[in-house]
Structure formats: C-alpha cells, structure tokens
PDB file of C-alpha atoms in Angstrom:
ATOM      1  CA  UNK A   1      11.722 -52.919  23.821  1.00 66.00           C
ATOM      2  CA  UNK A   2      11.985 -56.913  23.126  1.00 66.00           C
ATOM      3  CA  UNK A   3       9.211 -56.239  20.394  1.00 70.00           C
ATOM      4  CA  UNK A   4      11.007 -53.666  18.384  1.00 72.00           C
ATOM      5  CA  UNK A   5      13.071 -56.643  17.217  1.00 77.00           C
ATOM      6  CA  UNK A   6      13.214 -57.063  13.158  1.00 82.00           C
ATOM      7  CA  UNK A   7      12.095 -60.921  13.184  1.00 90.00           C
ATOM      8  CA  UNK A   8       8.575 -59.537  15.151  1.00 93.00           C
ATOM      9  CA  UNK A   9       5.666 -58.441  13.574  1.00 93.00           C
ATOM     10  CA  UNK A  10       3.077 -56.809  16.003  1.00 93.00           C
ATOM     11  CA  UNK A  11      -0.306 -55.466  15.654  1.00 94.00           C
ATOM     12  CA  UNK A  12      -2.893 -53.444  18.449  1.00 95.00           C
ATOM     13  CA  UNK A  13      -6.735 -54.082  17.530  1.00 95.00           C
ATOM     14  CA  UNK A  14      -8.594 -51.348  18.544  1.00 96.00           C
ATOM     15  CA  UNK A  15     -12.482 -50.712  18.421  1.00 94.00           C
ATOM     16  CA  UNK A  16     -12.976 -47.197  17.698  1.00 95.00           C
ATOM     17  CA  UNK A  17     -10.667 -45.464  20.148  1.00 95.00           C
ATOM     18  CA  UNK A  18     -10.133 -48.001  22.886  1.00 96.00           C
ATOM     19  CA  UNK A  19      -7.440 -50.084  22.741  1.00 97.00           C
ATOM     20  CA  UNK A  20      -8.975 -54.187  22.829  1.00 97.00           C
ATOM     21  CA  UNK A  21      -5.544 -55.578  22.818  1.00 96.00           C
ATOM     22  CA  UNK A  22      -2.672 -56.195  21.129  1.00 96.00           C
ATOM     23  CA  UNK A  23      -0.105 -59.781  19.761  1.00 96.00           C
ATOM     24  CA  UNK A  24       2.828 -60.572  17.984  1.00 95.00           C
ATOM     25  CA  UNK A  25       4.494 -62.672  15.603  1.00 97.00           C
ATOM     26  CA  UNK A  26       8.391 -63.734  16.028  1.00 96.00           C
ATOM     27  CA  UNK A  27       9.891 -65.664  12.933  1.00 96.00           C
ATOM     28  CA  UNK A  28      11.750 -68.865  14.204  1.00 97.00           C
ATOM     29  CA  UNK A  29      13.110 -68.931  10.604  1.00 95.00           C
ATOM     30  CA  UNK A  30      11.042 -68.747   7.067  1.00 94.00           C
ATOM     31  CA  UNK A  31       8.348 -71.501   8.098  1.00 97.00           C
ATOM     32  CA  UNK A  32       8.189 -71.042  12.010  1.00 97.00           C
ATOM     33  CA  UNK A  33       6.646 -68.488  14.232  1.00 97.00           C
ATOM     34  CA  UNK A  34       6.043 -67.578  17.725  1.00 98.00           C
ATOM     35  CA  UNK A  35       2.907 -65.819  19.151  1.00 98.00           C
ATOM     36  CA  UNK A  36       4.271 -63.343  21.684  1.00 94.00           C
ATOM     37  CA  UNK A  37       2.627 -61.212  23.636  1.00 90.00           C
ATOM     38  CA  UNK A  38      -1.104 -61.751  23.484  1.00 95.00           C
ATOM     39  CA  UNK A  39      -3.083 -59.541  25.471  1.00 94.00           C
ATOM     40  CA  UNK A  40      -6.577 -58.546  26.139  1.00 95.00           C
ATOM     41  CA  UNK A  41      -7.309 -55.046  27.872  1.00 96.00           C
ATOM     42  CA  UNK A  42      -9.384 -55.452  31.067  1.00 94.00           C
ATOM     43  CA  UNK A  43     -12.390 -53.660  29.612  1.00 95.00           C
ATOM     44  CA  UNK A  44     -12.774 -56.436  26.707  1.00 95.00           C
ATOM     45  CA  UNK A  45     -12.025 -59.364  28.988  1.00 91.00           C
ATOM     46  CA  UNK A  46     -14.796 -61.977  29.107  1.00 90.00           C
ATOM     47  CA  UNK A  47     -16.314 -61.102  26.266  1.00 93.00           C
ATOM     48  CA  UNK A  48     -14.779 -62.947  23.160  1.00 92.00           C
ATOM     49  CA  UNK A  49     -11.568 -61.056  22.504  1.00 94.00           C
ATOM     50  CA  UNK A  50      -9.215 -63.282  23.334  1.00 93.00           C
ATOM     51  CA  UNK A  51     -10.262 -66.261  20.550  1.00 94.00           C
ATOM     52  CA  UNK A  52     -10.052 -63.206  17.742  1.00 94.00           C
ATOM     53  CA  UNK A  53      -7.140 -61.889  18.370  1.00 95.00           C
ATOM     54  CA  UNK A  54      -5.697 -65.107  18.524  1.00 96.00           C
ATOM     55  CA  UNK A  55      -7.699 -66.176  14.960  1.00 96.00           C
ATOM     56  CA  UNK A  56      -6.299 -62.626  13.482  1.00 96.00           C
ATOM     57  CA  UNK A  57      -3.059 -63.501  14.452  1.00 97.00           C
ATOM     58  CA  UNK A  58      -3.541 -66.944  12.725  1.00 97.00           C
ATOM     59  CA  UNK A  59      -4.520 -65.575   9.730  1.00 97.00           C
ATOM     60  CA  UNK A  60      -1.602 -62.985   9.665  1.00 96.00           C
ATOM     61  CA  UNK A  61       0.752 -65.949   9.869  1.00 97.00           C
ATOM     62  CA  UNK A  62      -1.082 -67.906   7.191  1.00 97.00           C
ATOM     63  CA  UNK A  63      -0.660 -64.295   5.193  1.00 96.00           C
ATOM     64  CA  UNK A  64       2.967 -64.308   6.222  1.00 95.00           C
ATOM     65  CA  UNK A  65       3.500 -67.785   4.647  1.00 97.00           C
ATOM     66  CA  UNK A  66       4.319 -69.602   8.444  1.00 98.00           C
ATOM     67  CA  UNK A  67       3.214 -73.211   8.493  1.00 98.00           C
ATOM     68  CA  UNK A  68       3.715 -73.672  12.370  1.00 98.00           C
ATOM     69  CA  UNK A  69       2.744 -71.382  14.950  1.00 98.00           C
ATOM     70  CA  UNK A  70       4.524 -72.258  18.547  1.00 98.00           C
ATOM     71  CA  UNK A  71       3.885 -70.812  21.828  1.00 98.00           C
ATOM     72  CA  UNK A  72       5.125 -70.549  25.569  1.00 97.00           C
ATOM     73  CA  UNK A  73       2.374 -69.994  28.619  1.00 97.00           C
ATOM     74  CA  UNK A  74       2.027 -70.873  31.850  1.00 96.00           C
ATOM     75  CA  UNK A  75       1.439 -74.134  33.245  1.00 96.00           C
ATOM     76  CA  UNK A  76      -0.450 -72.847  36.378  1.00 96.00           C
ATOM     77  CA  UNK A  77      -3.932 -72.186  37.270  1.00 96.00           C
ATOM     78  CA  UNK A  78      -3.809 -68.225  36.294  1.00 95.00           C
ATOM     79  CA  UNK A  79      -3.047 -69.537  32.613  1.00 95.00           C
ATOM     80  CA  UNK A  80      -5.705 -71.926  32.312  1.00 95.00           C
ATOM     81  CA  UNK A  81      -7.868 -69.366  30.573  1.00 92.00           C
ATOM     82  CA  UNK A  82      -5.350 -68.584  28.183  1.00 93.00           C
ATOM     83  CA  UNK A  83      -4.642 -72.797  27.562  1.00 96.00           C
ATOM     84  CA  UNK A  84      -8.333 -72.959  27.069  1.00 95.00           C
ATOM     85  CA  UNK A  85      -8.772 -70.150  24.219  1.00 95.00           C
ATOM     86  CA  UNK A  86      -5.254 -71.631  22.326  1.00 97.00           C
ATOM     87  CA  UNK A  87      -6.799 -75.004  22.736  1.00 97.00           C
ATOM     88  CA  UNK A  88      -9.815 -74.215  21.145  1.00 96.00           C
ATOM     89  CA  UNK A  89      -8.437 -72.664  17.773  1.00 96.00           C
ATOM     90  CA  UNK A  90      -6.182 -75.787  17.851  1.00 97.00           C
ATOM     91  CA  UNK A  91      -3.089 -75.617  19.496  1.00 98.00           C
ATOM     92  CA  UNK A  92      -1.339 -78.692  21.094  1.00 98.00           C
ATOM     93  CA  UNK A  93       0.696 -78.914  23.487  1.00 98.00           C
ATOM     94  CA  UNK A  94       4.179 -79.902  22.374  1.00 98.00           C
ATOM     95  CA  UNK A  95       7.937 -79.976  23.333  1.00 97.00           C
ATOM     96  CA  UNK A  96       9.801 -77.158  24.058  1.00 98.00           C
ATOM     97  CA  UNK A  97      10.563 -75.045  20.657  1.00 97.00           C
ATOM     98  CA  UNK A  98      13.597 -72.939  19.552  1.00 95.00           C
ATOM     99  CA  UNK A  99      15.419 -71.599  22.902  1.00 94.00           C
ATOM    100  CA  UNK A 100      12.988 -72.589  25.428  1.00 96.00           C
ATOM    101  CA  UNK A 101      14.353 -75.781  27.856  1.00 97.00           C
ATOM    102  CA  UNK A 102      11.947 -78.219  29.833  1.00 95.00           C
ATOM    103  CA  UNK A 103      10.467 -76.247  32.522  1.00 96.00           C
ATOM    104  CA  UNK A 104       7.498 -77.375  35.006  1.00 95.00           C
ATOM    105  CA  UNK A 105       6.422 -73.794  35.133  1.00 96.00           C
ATOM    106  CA  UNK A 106       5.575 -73.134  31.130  1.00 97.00           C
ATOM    107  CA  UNK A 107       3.392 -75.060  28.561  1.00 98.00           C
ATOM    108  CA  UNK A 108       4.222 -75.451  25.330  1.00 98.00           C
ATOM    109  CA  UNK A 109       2.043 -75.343  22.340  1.00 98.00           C
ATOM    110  CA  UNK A 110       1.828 -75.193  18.617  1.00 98.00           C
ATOM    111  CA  UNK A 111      -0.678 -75.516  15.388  1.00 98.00           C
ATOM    112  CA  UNK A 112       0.170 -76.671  12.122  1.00 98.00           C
ATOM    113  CA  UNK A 113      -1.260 -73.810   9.359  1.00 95.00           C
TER     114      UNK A 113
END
C-alpha cells in the first residue's frame, strides 16, 4: 500500500512471463530520490539481476531529472549482498537522509547522477 503513494514511481522487470523483480523511486523533492523496495525473485538470484535493476533504476532517475539517489539498508550481515551490488554502481555510504535518524541497525547510502 506504502507504494501507491503519488511521490513513488515503481516498475516490475519481467523476462517473458516470470516476474525477475521489481524497485522504486520516492521523490525527496524535485532533485532527490529514494530507491525503495529493490527486490530480486528467488529464481533470478545469483545470477546478475540485482546490479540491473539497480542500473535501470539509475537510469530512470537520470530520465526523471534526480541528481541524488539516497538509500536505507541494513547494516547486518544478511545485507551485505545488497551493500556490495549498491557499492559497486557507486553508492556511498552517507548520513542519514530526509526522515531517517542515526540508527546502528541501517546503512545509509547515496550516488550523485
């Protein structure tokens, strides 16, 4: 229901009829964005999905006129894939962004476009 908001754009990618996974957009304001909700379905997992989503969703934002994308994970081990994958198309970590507060749990990330 959170993603039905107006200030989120989301897309599914989909080869053929099975669904690879899905991500969102949420406009801070007219500059700023948030990815939300990156997934990868199990079946595609492993295999490479994760980095193109993540370089579609770049793309969309460049489309969408952003010039930062920001982000909220996890700081434990089960994220450390996910940390990897945003590292690698560029992300650094940074402070906490719009409504999020310091928290030990969460890492915090973003990428000038």
């Amino acid at each position: 229901a959170g993603l039905k908001d107006s200030s989120i754009d989301f897309w599914s990618f989909w080869e053929n009829e099975d669904l690879i996974g899905c991500g969102a957009i949420k406009f801070l304001d007219s500059k700023n964005g948030e990815f939300k909700s990156i997934r990868v379905s199990d079946s595609f997992r492993g295999k490479g999905y994760g980095i193109k989503i993540i370089k579609k969703l770049i793309q969309k934002a460049k489309e969408l006129k952003l010039k930062k994308i920001s982000l909220e994970t996890g700081s434990d081990i089960f994220f450390a894939p996910a940390r990897k994958i945003f590292d690698k198309c560029g992300f650094k970590k940074c402070p906490p962004f719009a409504h999020y507060k310091n928290d030990e749990t969460a890492c915090y990330m973003d990428l000038i476009i």
